CSV table of C-alpha atoms in Angstrom, one decimal:
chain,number,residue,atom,x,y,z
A,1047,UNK,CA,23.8,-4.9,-21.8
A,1048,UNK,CA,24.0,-2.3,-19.5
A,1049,UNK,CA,21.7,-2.9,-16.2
A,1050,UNK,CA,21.0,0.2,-14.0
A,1051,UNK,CA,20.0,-0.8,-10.5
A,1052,UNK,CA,18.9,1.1,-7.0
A,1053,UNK,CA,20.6,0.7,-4.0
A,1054,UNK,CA,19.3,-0.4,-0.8
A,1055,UNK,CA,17.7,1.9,2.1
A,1056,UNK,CA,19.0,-0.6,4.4
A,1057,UNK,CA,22.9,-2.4,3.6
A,1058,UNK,CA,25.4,-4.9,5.2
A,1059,UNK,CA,27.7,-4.2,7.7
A,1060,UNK,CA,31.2,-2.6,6.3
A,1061,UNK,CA,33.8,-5.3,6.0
A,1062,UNK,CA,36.7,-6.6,7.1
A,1063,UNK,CA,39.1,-5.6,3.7
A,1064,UNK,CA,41.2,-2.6,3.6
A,1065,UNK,CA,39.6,0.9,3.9
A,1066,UNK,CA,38.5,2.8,0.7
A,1067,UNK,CA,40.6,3.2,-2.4
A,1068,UNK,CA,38.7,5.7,-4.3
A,1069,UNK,CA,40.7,5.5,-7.5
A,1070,UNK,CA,40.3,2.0,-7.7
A,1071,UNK,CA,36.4,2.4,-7.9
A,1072,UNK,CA,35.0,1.7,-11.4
A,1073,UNK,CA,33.6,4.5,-13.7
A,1074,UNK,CA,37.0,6.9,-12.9
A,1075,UNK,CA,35.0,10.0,-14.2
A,1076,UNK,CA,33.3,10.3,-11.5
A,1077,UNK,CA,36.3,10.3,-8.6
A,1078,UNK,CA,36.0,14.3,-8.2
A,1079,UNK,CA,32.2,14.1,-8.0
A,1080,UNK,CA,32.7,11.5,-5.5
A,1081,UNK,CA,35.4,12.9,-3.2
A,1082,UNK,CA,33.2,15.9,-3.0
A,1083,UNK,CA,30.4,14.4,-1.7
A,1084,UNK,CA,32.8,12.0,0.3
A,1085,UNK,CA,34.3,14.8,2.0
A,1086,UNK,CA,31.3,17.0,3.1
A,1087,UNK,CA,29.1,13.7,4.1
A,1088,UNK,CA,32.5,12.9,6.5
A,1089,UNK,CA,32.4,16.5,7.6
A,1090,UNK,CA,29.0,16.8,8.8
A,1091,UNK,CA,28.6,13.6,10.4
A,1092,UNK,CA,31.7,14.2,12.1
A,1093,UNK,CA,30.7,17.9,13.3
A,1094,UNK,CA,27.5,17.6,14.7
A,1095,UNK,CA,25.2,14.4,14.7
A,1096,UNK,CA,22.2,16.2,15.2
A,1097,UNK,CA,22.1,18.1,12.1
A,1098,UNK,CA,23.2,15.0,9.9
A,1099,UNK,CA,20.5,13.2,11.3
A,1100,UNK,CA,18.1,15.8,10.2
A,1101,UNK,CA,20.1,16.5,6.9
A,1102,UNK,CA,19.8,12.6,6.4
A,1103,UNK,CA,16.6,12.2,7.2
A,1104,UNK,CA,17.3,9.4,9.9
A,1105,UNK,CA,15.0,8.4,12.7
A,1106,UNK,CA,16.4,8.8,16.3
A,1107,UNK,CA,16.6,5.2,16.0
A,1108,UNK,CA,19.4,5.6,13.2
A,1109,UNK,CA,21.2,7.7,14.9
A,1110,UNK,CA,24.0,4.9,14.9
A,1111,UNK,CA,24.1,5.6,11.3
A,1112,UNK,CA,25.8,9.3,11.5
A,1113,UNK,CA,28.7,7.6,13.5
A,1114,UNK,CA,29.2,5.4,10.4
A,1115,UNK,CA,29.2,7.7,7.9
A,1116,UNK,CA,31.8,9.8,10.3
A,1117,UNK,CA,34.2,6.8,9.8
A,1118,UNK,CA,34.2,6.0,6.0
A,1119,UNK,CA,37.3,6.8,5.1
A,1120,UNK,CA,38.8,4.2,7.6
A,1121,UNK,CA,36.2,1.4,7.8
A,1122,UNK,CA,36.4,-1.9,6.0
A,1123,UNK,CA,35.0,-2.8,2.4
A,1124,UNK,CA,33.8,-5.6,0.7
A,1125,UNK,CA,31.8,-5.7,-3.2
A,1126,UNK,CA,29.0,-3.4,-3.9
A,1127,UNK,CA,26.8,-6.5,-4.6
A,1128,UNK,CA,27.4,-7.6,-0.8
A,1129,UNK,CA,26.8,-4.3,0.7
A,1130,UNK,CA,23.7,-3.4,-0.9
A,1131,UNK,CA,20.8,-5.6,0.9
A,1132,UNK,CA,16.9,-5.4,0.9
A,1133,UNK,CA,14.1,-6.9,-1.4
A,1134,UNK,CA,15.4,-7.1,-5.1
A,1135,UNK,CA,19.2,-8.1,-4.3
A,1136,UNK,CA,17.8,-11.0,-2.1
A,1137,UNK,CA,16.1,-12.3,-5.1
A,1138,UNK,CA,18.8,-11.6,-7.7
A,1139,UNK,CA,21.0,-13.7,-4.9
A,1140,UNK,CA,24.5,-12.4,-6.7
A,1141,UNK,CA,26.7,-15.0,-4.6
A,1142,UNK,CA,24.9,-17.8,-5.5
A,1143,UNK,CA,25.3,-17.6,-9.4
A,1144,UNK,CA,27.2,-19.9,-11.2
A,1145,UNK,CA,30.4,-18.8,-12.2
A,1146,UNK,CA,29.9,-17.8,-15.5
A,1147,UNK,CA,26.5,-15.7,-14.5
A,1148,UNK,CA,28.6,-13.6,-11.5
A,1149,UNK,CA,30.9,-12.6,-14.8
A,1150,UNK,CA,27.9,-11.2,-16.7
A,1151,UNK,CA,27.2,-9.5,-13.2
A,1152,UNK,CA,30.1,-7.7,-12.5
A,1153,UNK,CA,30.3,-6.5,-15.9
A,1154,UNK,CA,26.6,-5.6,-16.7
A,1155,UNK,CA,25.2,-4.2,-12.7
A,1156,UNK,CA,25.4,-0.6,-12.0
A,1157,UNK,CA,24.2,0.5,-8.7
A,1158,UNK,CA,23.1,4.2,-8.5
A,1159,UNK,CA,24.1,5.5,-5.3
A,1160,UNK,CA,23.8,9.0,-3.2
A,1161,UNK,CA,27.5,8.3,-2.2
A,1162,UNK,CA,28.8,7.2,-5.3
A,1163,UNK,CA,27.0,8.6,-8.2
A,1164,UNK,CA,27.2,4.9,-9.9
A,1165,UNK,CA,29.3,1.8,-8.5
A,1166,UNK,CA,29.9,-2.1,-10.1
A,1167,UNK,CA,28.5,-4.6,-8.2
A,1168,UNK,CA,32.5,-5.5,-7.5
A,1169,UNK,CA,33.8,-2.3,-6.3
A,1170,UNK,CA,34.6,-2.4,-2.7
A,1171,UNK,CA,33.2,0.2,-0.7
A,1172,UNK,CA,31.9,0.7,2.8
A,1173,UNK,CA,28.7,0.5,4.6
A,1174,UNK,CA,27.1,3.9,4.1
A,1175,UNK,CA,23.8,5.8,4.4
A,1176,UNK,CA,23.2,8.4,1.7
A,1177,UNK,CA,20.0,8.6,-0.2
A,1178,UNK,CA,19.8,10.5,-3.4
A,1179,UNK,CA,17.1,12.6,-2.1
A,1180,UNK,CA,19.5,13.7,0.5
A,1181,UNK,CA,20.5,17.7,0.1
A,1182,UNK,CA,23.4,18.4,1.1
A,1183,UNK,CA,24.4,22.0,3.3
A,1184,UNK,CA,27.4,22.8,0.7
A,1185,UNK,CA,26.8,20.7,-2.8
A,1186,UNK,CA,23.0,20.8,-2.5
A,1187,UNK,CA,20.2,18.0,-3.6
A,1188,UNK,CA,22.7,15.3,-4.9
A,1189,UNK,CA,20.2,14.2,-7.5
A,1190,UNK,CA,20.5,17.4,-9.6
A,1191,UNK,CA,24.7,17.6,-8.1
A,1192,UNK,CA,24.9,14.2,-10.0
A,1193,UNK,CA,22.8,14.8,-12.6
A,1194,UNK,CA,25.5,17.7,-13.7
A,1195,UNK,CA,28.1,15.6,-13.7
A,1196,UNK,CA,27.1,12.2,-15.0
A,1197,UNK,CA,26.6,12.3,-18.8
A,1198,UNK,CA,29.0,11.8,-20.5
A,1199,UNK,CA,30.9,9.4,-17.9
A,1200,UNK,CA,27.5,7.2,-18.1
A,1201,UNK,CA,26.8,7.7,-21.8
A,1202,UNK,CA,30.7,6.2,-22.7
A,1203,UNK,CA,29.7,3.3,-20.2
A,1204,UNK,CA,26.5,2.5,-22.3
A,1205,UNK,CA,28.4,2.2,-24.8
A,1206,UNK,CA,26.4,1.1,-27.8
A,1207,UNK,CA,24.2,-1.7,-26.9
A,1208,UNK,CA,21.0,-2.1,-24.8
A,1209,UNK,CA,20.8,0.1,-21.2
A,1210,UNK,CA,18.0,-2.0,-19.1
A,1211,UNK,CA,17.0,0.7,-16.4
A,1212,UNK,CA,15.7,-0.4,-13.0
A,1213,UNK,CA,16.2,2.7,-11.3
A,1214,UNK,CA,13.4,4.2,-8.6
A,1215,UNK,CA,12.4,7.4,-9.9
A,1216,UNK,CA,15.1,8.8,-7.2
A,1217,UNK,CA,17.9,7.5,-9.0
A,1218,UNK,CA,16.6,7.6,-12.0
A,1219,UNK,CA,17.1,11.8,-11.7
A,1220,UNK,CA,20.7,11.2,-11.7
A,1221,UNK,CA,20.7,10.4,-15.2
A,1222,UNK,CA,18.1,10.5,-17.9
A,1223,UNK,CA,19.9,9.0,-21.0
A,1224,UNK,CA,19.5,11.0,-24.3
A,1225,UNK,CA,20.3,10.8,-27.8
A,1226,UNK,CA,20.6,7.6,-29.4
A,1227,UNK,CA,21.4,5.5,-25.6
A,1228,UNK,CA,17.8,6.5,-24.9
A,1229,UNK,CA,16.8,4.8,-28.2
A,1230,UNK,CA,18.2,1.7,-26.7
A,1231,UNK,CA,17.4,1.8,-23.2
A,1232,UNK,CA,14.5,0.2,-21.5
A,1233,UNK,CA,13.0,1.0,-18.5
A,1234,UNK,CA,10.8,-1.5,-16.6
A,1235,UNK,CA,7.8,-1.3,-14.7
A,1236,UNK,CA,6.0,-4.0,-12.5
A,1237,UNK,CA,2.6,-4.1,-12.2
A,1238,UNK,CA,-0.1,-6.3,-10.3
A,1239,UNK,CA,-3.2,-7.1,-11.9
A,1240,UNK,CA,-5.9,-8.6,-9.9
A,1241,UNK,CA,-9.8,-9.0,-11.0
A,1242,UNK,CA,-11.8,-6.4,-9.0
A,1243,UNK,CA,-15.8,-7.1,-9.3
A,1244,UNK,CA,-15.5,-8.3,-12.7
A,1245,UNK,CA,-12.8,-5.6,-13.9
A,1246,UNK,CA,-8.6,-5.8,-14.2
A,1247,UNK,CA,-7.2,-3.2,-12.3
A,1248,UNK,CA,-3.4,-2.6,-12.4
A,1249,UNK,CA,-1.2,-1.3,-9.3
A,1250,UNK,CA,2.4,-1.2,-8.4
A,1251,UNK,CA,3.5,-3.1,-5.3
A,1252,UNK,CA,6.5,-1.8,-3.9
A,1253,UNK,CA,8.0,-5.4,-2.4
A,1254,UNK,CA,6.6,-6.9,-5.2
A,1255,UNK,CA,8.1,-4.7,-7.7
A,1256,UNK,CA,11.2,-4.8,-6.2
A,1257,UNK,CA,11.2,-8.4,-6.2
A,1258,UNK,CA,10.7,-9.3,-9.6
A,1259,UNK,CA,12.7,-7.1,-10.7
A,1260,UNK,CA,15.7,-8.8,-8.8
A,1261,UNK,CA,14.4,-12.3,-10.2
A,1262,UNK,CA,14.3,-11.1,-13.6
A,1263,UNK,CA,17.8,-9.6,-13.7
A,1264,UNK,CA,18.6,-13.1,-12.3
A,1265,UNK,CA,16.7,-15.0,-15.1
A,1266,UNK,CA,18.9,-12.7,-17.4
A,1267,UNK,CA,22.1,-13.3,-16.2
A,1268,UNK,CA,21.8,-17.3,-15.4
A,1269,UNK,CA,20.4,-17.9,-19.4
A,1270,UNK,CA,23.4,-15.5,-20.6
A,1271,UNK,CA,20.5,-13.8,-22.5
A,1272,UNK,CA,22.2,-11.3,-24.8
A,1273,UNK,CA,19.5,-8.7,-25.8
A,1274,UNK,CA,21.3,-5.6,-28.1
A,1275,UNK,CA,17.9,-3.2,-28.4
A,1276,UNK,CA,15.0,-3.3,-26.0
A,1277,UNK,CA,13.1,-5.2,-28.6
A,1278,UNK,CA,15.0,-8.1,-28.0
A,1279,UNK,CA,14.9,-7.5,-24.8
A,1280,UNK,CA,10.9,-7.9,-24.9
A,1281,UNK,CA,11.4,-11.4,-26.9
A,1282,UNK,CA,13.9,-12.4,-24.3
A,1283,UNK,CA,11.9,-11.8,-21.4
A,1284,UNK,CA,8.8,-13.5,-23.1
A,1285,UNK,CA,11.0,-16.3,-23.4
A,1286,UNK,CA,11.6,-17.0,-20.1
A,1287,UNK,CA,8.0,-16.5,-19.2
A,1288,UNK,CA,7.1,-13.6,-18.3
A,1289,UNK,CA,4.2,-11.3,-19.4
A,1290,UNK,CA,5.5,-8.1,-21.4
A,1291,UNK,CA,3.7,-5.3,-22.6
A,1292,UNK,CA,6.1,-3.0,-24.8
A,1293,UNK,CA,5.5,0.6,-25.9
A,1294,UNK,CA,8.2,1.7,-27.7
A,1295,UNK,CA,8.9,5.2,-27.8
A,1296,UNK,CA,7.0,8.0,-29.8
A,1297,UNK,CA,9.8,9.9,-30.7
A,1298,UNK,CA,13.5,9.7,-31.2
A,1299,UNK,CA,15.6,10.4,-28.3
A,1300,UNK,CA,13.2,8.2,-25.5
A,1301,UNK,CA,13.2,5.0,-23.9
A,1302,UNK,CA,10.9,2.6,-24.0
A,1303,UNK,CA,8.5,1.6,-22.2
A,1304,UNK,CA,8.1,-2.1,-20.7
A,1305,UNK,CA,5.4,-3.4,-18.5
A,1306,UNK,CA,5.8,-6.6,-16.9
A,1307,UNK,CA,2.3,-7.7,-15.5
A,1308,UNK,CA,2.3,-10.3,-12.6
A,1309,UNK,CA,-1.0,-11.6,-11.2
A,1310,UNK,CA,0.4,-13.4,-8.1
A,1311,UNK,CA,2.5,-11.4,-5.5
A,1312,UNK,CA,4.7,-13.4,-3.9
């Protein structure tokens, strides 16, 4: 099982380990992608903070972040899973899983990233700010730069069992799979029901969407659930309690469809 996550708007400090090692990153397809983006990101927060800001989309109270991005090349590292901060990875809680569980982890998380393209949760990289909705001066909006490139480096990672996508719509333009791995993949929604005068109405809840998605990962990895298609997937989920509504694709060469329904936001 392959699980596609977003990042975080807002991350950790960069850490103490040695500076970036590119090649070492997982997913080695993607290292010219990546140094290109790398290198202009570097560039323009080096040349003139103003313009990054506004390139980046960053309040005047973020300015601190354009200084950041200016030293990546030289600033500590530490995993991907202790970078990335915010709402779903404080409920998926990565360093607290048992041993085995952190195993499933580090093989199974894939963080879609501005920066990156896609990183394991046990790749070391720095503290960064780089949304895919950013558009670059030189390389243009990085979801369609990614989108070019990504195929077949992330269809050879799905290999040929089940893709669960948790991607925001964002990241999920960096790759849409296709062919038989969209047959396979799943990609969740969470929605809120509530009765309204009499009548269920259905929203999404950003936090709350967010967080139950981080739980349910969590549930996933901590049973060692093994789901191959995303119809196992739906029996597994039901299993450990939750509510799933599955619509299984139409036609060949989609994804399905999963709705998990929560009536208490919490």
């Amino acid at each position: 099982m392959l699980v596609l996550l977003p990042p975080s708007e807002g991350k950790a400090a960069s850490g103490r380990g040695a500076p970036l090692k590119a090649e070492s990153l997982s997913l080695p397809g993607l290292a010219e992608a990546r140094a290109a983006v790398l290198d202009e990101l570097v560039e323009l927060c080096m040349a003139d903070e103003d313009k990054a800001r506004e390139v980046l989309g960053l309040s005047e109270g973020l300015r601190g972040e354009v200084a950041k991005n200016a030293e990546l090349r030289t600033a500590g590292t530490r995993p991907a899973g202790e970078i990335y901060t915010g709402v779903l990875y404080d409920a998926l809680e990565l360093a607290s899983l048992d041993p085995a569980a952190k195993r499933r982890a580090a093989r199974s998380l894939l963080v879609f990233s501005g920066l990156w393209g896609a990183v394991h949760t046990g790749d070391r990289i720095p503290s960064y700010r780089c949304a895919m909705g950013v558009k670059l001066p030189g390389l243009g909006a990085l979801g369609a730069y990614w989108r070019s490139v990504m195929d077949p480096v992330m269809t050879q990672a799905a290999g040929e069992g089940l893709v669960l996508d948790l991607r925001s719509s964002a990241y999920a333009a960096a790759w849409k799979p296709k062919g038989a791995v969209a047959g396979r993949t799943a990609t969740v929604r969470v929605l809120h029901s509530q009765l309204v005068d009499g009548v269920e109405k259905r929203s999404v809840v950003s936090h709350f969407n967010k967080a139950t998605k981080g739980r349910l990962v969590r549930d996933l990895l901590t049973t060692g659930a093994a789901p191959a298609d995303p119809a196992e997937l739906v029996d597994a989920l039901r299993d450990l309690g939750y509510v799933v509504e599955a619509a299984p694709p139409a036609k060949a060469g989609r994804a399905w469809l999963l709705d998990v329904v929560v009536t208490q936001i919490h």
